[in-house]
Short mmCIF file of C-alpha atoms in Angstrom, two decimals:
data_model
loop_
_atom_site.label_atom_id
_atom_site.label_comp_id
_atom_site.label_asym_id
_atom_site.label_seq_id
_atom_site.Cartn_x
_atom_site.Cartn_y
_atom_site.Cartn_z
CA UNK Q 1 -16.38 15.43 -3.06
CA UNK Q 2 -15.07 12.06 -4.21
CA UNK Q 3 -17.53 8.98 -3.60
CA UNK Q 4 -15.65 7.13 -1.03
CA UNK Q 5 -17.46 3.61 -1.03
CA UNK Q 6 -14.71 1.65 1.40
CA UNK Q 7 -12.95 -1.37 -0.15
CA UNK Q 8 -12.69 -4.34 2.05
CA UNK Q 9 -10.60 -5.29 4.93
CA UNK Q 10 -9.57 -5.37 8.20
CA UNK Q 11 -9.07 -8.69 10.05
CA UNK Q 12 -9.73 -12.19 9.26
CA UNK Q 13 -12.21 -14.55 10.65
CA UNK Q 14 -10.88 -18.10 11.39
CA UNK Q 15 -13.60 -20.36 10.24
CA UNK Q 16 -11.34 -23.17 9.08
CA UNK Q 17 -7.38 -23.91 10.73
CA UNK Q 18 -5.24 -21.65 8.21
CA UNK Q 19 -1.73 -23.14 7.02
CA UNK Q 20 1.25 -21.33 8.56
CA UNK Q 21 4.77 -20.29 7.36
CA UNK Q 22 5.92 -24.36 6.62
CA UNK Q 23 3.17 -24.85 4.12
CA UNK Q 24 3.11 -21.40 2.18
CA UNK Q 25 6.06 -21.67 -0.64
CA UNK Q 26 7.15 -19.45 -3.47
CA UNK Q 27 3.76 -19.32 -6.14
CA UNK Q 28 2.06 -20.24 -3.42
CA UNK Q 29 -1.63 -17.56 -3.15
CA UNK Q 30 -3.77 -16.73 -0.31
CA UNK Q 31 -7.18 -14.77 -0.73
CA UNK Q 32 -8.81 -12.45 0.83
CA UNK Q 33 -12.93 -12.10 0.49
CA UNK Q 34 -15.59 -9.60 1.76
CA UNK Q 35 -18.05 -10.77 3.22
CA UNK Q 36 -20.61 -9.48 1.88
CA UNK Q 37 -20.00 -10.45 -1.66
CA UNK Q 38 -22.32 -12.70 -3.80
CA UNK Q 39 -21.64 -16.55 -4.44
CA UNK Q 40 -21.16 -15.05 -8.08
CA UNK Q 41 -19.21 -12.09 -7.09
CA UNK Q 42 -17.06 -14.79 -5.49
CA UNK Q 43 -16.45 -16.46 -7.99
CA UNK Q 44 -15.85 -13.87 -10.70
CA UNK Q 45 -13.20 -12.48 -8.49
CA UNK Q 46 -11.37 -16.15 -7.85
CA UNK Q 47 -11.28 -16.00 -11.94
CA UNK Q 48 -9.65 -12.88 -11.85
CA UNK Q 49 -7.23 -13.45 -9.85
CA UNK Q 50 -5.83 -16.82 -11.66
CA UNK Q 51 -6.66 -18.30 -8.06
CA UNK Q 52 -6.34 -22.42 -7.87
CA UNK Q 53 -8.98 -24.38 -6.85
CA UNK Q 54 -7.37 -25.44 -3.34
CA UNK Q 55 -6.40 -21.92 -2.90
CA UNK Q 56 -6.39 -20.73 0.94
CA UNK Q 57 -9.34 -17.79 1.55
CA UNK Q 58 -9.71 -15.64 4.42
CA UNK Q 59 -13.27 -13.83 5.16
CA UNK Q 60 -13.45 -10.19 5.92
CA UNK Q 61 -15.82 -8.44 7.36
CA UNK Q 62 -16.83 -4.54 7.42
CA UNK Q 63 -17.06 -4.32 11.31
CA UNK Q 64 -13.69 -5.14 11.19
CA UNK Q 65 -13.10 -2.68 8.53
CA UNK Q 66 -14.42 0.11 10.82
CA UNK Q 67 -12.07 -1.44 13.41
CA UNK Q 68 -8.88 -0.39 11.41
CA UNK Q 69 -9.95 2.63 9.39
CA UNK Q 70 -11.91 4.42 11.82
CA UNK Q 71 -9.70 6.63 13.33
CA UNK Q 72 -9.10 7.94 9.79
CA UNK Q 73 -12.22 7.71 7.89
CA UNK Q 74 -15.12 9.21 8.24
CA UNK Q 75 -17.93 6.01 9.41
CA UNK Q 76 -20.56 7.07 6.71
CA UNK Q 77 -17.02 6.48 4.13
CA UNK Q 78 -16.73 3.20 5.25
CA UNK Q 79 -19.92 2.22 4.34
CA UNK Q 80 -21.91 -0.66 5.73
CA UNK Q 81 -20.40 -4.04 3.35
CA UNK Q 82 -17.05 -5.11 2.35
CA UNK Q 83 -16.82 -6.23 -0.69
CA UNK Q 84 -13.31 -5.37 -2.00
CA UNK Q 85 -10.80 -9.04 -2.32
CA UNK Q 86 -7.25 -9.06 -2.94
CA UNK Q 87 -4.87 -11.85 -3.75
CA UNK Q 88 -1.31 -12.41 -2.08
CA UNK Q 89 1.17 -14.42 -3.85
CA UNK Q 90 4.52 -15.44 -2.23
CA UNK Q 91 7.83 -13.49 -4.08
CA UNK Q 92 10.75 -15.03 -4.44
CA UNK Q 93 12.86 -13.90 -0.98
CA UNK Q 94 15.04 -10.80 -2.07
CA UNK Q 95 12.56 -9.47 -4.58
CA UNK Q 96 10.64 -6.99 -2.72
CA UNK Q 97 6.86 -6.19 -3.15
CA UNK Q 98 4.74 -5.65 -6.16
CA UNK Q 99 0.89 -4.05 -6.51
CA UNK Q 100 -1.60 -4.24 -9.26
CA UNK Q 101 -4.90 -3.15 -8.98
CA UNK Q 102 -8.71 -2.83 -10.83
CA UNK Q 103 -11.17 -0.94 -9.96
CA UNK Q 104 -9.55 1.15 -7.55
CA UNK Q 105 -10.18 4.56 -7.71
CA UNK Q 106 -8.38 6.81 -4.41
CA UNK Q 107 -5.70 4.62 -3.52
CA UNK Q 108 -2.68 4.52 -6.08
CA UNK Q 109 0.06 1.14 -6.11
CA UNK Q 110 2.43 3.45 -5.07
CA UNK Q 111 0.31 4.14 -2.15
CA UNK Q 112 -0.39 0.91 -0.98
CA UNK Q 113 3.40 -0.47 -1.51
CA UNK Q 114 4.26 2.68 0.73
CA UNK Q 115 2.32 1.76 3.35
CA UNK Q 116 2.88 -1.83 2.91
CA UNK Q 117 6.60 -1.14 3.15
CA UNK Q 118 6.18 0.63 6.71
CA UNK Q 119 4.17 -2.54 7.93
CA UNK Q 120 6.88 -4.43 7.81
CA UNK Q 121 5.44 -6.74 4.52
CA UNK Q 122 7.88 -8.06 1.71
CA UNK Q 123 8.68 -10.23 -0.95
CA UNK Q 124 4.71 -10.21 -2.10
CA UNK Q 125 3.25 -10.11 -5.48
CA UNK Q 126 -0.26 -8.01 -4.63
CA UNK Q 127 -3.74 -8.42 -6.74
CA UNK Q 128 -6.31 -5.89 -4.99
CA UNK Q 129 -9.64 -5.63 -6.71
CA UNK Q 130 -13.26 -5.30 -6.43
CA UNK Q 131 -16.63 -6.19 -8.46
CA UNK Q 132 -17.12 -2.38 -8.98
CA UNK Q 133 -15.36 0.92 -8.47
CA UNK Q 134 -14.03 2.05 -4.91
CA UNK Q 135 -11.56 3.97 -3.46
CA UNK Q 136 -9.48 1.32 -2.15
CA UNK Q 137 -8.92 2.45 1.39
CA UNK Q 138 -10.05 -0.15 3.17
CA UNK Q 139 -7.85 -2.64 1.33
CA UNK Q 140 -4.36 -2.55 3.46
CA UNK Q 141 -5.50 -4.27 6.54
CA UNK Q 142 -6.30 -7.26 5.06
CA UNK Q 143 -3.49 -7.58 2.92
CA UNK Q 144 -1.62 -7.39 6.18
CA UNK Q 145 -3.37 -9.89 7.92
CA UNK Q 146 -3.05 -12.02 4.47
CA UNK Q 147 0.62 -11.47 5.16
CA UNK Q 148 1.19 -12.78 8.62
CA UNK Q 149 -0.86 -15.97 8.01
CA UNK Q 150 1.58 -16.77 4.77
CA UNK Q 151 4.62 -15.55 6.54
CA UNK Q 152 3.68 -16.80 9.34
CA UNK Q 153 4.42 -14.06 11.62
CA UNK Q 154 2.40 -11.06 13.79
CA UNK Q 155 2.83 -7.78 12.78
CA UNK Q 156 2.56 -5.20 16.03
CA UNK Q 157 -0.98 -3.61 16.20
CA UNK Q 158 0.45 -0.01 16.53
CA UNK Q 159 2.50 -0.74 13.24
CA UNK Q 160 -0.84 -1.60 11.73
CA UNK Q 161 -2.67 1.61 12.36
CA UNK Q 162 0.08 3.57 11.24
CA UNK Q 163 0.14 2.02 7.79
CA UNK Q 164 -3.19 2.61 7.45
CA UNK Q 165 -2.86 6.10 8.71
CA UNK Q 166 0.23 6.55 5.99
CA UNK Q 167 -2.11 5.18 3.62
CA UNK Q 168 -5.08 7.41 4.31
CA UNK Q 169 -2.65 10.42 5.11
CA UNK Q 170 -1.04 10.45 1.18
CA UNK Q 171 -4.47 9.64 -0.15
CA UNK Q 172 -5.33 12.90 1.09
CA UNK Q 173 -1.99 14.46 0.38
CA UNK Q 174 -3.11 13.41 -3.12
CA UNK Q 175 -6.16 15.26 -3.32
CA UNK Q 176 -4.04 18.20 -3.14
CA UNK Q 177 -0.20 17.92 -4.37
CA UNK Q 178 -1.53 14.40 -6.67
CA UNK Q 179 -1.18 11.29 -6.66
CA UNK Q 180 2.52 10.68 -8.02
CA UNK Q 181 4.03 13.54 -5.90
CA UNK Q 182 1.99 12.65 -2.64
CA UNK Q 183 3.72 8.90 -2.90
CA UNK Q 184 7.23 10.23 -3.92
CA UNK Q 185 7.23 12.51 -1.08
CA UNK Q 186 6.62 9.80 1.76
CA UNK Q 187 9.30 7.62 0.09
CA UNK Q 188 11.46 10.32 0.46
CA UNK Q 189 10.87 11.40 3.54
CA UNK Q 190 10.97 7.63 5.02
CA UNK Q 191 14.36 7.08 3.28
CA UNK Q 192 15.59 10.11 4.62
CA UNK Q 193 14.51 9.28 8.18
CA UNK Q 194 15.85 5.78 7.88
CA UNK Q 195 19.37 7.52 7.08
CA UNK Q 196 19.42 10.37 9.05
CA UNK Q 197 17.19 9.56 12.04
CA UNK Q 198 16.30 12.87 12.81
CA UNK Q 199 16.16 13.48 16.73
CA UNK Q 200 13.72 16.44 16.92
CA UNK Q 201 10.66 18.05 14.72
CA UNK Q 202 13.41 20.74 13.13
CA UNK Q 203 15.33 17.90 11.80
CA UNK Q 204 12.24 16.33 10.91
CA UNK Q 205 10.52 19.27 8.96
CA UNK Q 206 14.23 19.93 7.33
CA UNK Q 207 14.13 16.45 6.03
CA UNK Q 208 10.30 16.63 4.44
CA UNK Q 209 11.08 20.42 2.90
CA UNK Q 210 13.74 19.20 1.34
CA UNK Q 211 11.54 16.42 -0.29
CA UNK Q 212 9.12 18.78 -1.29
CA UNK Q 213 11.86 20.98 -2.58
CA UNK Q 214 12.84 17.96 -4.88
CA UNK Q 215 9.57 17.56 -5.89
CA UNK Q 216 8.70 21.00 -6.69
CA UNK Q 217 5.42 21.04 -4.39
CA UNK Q 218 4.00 23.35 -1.75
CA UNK Q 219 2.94 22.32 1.28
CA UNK Q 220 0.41 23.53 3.22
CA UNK Q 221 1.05 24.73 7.23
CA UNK Q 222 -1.39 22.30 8.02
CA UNK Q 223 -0.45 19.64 5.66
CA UNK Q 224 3.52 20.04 7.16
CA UNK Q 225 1.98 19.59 10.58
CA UNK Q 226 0.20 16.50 9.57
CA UNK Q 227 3.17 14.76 8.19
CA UNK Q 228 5.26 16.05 11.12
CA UNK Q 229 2.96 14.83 13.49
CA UNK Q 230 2.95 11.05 11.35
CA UNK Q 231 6.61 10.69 11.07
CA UNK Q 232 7.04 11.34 14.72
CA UNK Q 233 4.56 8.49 15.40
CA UNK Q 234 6.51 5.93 12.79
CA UNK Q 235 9.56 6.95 14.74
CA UNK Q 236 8.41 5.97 18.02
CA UNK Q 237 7.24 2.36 16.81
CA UNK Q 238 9.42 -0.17 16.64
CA UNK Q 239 10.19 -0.12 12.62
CA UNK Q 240 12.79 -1.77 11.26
CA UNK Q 241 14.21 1.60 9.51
CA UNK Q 242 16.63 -1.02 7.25
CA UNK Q 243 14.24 -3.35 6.34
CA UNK Q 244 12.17 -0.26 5.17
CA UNK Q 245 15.14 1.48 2.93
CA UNK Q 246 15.89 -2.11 1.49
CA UNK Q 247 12.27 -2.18 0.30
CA UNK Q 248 11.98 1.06 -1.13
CA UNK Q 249 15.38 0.08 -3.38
CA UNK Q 250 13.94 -2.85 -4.31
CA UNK Q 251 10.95 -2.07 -5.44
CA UNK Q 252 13.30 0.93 -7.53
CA UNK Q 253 14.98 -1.91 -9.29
CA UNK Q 254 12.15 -3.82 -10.16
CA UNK Q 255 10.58 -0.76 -12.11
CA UNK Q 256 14.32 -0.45 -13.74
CA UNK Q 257 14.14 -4.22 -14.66
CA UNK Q 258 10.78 -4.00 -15.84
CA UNK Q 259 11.54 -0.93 -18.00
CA UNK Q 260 14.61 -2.60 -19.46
CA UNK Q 261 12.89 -5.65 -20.55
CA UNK Q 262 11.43 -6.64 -23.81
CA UNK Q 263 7.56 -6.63 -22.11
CA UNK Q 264 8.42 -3.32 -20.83
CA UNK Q 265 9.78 -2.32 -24.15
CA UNK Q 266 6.85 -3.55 -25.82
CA UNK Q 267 4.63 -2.21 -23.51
CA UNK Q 268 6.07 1.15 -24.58
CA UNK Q 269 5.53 1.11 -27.80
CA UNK Q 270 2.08 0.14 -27.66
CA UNK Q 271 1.00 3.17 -25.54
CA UNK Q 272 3.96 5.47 -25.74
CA UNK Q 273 2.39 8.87 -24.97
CA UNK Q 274 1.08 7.23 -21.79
CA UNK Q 275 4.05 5.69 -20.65
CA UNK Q 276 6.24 8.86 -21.54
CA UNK Q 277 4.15 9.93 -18.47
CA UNK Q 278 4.53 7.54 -16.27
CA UNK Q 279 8.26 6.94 -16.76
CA UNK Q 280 8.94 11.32 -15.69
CA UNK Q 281 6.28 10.05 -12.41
CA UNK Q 282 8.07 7.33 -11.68
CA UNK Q 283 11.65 9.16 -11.49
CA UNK Q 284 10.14 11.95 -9.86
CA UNK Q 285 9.16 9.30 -7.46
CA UNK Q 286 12.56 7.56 -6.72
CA UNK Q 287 14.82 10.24 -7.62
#
């Protein structure tokens, strides 16, 4: 069984007045810090993260972490500190979100942009990362907190949970289809559902056999009941189903760019064995 020491987040507490919508810009960073870090852990991670000296920080802590996860983590997972940190950095508007990660261990980019994606967050460059290994569920909640305070809007709580249920849910789905496959298939299925808006759980189940057709995985009876019983819940929030398909395409053409350009190129080159890989995941993934 995997050591699940739980990453960071889950709400923020408002020491000092935060700046809203007017003051964040393009560039502009907000940070998000456990807790229970050290003044030196603290520090390290600003480094990291390229943060600037007047940079905007948020506090975490892991009560609030139980708060979110709960429901979907076992408490002794969770553990007892949050020490995990992430930067947000505002995107330009149109270009969709972005993850990067270190020392993250359960929790894939793909994952998190997923999950992200369902909350409702875009146009974010994402920096998650933490002073040793975790698994990196804990993570999402304060990136979406992190999100409202730049964009200066509230994100339903029931649209919450279920991100970090989607989150937790293809984690697991990992564990047995992988990691690659487990992301691609929520994609799909979300992209599907914001097309064909299924009306029943036939429909429904149609729509995620298909994407494990396409994939060339098996599901489980219990994993299909899972994800049936998840999609119904995203369809009875109040998601924009657009907004979601718009993200997913976006984030497709930033790999493309990325992939066409002479870093990507270079990139290749450098580690092309590897990244022979990860190109055949990544069009599994969006294909």
């Amino acid at each position: 069984m995997k050591k699940v020491l739980i990453l960071l987040i889950a709400t923020f507490m408002l020491a000092v007045p935060l700046r809203g919508l007017a003051d964040m810009a393009e560039g502009d960073m907000i940070v998000t810090l456990g807790e229970n870090l050290t003044t030196e852990q603290k520090n390290k991670l600003l480094s990291e993260m390229g943060a600037p000296e007047d940079v905007q920080i948020v506090t975490v802590s892991n009560q609030e972490e139980h708060q979110y996860l709960g429901k979907y983590v076992a408490k002794s997972l969770i553990g007892t500190k949050a020490i995990s940190s992430s930067a947000i950095t505002i995107a330009p508007k149109g270009s969709g979100i972005t993850v990067k990660t270190k020392n993250i261990n359960w929790v894939t980019d793909e994952m998190y942009v997923n999950a992200l994606i369902t909350a409702g967050v875009k146009d974010a460059d994402i920096y998650i990362t933490a002073p040793i290994a975790v698994s990196g569920t804990a993570a999402l909640t304060g990136i979406i907190k992190a999100y409202e305070i730049s964009a200066d809007k509230t994100i339903p709580e029931e649209v919450k949970q279920a991100a970090n249920q989607e989150m937790v849910e293809t984690a697991k789905l990992g564990d047995s289809i992988g990691d690659k496959n487990a992301a691609a298939l929520i994609a799909k299925v979300k992209e599907e559902i914001a097309k064909k808006k299924p009306k029943n759980d036939e429909e429904l189940q149609k729509i995620i056999d298909q994407a494990a057709k396409d994939l060339n995985v098996k599901l489980s009876d219990k994993e299909m009941q899972r994800l049936i019983d998840f999609f119904n819940k995203l369809k009875d929030l109040n998601i924009d189903w657009k907004q979601v398909s718009d993200q997913l395409n976006k984030a497709k053409d930033r790999i493309s760019k990325f992939l066409q350009s002479e870093e990507g190129q270079g990139f290749f080159e450098k580690i092309k064995q590897f990244f022979i890989w990860l190109i055949d995941a990544i069009k599994s993934l969006f294909s």
